Short mmCIF file of N, CA and C in Angstrom, two decimals:
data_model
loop_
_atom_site.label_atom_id
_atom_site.label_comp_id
_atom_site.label_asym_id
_atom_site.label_seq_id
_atom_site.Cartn_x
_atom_site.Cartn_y
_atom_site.Cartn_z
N UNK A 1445 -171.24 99.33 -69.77
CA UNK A 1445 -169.80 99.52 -69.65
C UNK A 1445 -169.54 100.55 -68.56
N UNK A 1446 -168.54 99.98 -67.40
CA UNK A 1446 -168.34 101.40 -66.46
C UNK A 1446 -167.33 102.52 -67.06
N UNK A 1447 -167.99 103.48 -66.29
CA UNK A 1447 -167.43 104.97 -67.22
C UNK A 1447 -166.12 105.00 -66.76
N UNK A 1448 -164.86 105.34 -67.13
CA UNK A 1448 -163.66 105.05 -66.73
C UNK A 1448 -163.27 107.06 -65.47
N UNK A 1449 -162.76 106.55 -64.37
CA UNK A 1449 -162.41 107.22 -63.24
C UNK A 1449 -161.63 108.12 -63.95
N UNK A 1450 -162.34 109.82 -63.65
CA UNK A 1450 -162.02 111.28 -63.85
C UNK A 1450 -160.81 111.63 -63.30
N UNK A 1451 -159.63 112.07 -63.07
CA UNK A 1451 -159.08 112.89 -62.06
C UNK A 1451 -159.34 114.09 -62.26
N UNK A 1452 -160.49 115.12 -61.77
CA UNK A 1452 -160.43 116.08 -61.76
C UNK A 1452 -159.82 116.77 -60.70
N UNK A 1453 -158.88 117.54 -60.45
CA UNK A 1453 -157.73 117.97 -59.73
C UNK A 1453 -157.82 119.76 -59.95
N UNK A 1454 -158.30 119.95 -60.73
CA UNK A 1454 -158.27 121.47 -61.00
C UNK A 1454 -159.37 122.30 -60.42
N UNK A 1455 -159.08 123.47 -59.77
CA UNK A 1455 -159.83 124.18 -58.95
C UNK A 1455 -160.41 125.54 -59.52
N UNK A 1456 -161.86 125.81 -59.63
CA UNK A 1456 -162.37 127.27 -60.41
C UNK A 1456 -163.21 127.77 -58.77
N UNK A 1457 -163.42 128.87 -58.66
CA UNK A 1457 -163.90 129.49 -57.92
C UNK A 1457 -164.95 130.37 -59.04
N UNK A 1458 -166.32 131.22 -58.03
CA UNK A 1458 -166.67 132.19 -59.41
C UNK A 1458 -168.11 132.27 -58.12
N UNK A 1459 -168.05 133.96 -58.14
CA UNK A 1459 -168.96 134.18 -57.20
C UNK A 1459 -170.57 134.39 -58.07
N UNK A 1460 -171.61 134.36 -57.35
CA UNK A 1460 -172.77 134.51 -57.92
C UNK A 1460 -174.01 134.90 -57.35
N UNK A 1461 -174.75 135.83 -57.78
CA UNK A 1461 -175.94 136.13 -56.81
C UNK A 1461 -176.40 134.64 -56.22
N UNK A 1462 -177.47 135.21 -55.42
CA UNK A 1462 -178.21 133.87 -54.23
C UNK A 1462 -178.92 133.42 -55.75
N UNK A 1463 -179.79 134.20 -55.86
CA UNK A 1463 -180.80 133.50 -56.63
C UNK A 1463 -180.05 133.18 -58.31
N UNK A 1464 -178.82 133.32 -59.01
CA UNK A 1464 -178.37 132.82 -59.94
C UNK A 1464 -178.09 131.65 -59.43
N UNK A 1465 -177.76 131.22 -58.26
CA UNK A 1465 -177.27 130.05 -57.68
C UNK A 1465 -178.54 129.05 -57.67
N UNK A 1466 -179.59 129.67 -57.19
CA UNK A 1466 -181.13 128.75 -56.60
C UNK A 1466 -181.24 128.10 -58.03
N UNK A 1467 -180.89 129.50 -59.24
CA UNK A 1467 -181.78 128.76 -60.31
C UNK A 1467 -180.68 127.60 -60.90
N UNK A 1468 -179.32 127.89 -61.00
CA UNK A 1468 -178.44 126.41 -61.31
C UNK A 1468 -178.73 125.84 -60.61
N UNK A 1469 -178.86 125.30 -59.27
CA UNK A 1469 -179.27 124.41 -58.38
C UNK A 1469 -180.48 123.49 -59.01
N UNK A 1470 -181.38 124.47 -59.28
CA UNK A 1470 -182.77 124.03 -59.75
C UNK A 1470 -182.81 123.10 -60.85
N UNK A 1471 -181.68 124.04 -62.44
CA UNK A 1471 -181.84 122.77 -63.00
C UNK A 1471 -180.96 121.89 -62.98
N UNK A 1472 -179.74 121.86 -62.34
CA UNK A 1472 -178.69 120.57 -61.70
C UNK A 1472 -179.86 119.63 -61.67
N UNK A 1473 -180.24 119.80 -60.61
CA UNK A 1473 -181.73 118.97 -59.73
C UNK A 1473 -182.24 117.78 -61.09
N UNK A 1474 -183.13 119.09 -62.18
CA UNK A 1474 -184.42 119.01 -62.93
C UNK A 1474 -183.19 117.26 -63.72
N UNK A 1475 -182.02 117.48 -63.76
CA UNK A 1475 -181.84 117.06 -64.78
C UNK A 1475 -180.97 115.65 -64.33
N UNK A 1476 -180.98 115.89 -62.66
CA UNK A 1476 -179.88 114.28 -61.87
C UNK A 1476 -178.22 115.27 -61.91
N UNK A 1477 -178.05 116.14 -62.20
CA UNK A 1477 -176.84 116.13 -62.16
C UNK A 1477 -176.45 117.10 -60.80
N UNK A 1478 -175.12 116.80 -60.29
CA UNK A 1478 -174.93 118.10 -59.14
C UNK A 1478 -174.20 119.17 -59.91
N UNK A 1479 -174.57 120.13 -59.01
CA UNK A 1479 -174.59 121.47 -59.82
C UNK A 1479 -172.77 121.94 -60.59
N UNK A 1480 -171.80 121.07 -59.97
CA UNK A 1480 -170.25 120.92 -60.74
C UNK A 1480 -170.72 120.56 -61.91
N UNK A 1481 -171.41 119.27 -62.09
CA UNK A 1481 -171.64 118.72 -63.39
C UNK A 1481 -172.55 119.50 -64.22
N UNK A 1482 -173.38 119.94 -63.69
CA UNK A 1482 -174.22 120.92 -64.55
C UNK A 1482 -173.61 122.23 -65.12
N UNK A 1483 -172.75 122.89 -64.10
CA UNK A 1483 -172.06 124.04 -64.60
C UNK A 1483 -171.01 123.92 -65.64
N UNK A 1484 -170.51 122.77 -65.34
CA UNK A 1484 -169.18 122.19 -65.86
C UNK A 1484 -169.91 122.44 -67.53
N UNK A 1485 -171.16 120.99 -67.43
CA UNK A 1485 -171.22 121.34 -68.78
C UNK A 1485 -171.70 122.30 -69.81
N UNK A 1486 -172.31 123.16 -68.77
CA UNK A 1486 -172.56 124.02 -69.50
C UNK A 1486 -172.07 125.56 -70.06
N UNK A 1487 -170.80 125.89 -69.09
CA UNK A 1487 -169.57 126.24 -69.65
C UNK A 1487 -169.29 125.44 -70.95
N UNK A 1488 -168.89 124.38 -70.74
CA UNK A 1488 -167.72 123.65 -71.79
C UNK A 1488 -168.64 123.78 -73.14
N UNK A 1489 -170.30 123.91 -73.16
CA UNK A 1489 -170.82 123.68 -73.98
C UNK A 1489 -170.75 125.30 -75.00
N UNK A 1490 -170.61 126.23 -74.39
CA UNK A 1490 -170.79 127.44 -74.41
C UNK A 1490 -169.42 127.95 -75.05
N UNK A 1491 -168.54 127.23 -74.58
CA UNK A 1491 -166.84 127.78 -74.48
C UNK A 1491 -166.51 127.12 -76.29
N UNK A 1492 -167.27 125.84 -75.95
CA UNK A 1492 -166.83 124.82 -77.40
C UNK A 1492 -167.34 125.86 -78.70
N UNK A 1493 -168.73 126.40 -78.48
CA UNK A 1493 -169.51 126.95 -79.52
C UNK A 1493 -169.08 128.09 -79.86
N UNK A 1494 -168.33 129.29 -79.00
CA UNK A 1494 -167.57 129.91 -79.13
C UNK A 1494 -166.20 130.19 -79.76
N UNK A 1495 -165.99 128.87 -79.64
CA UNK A 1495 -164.28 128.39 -80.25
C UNK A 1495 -164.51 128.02 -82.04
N UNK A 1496 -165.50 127.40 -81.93
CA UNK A 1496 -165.89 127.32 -83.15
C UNK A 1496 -166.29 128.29 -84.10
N UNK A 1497 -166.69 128.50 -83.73
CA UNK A 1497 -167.27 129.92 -84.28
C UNK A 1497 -166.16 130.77 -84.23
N UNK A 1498 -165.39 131.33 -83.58
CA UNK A 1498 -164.34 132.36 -84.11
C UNK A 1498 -162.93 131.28 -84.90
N UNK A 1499 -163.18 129.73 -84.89
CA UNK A 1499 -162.28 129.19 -85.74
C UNK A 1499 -162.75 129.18 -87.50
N UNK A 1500 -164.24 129.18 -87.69
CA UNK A 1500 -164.72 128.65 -88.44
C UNK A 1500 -164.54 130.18 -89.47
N UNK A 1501 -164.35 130.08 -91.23
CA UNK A 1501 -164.32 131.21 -91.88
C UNK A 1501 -165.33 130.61 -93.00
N UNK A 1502 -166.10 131.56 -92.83
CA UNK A 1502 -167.08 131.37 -94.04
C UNK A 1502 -167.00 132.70 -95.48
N UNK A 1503 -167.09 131.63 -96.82
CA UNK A 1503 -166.81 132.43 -97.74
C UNK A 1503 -168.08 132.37 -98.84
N UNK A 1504 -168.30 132.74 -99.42
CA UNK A 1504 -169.57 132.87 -100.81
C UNK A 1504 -168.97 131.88 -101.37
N UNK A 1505 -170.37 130.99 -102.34
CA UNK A 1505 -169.96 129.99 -102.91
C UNK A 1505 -169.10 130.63 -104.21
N UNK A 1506 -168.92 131.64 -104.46
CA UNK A 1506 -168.18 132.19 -105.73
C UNK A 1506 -166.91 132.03 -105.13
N UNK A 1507 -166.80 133.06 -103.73
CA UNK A 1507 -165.52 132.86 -103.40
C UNK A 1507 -164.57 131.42 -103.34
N UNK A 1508 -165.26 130.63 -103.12
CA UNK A 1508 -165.14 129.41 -102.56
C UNK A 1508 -164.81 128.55 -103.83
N UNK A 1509 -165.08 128.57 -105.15
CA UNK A 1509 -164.81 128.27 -106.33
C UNK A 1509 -163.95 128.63 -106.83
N UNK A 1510 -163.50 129.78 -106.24
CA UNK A 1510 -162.26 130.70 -106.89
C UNK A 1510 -160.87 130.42 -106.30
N UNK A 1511 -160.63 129.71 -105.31
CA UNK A 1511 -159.73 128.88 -104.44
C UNK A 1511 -159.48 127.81 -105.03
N UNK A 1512 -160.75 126.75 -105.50
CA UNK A 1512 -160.29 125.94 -106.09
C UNK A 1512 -159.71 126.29 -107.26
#
């Protein structure tokens, strides 16, 4: 199935040592992706786990009985 056409339109800038750069480059490379796609996802992957985590409230199973 073809993957249906992105408009990505939005612009990030974000400076970085040489060699933080060599090593995203490197695994962009290791993995087929160019280094937008690699950064991209690995922000979004980072940003998601984050979001979750300060959405998520965890309670003791006592507490948690006591609600119901």
């Amino acid at each position: 199935m073809p993957r249906a056409a992105i408009e990505a339109n939005e612009r990030m800038n974000l400076r970085v040592a040489a060699q933080q750069k060599a090593t995203l480059m490197r695994a962009a490379a290791l993995v087929h992706a160019d280094l937008t796609e690699f950064v991209t996802r690995a922000a979004l992957r980072e940003a998601e786990a984050v979001i979750k985590s300060a959405e998520r409230i965890e309670v003791s199973e006592r507490d948690f009985l006591r609600v119901l």
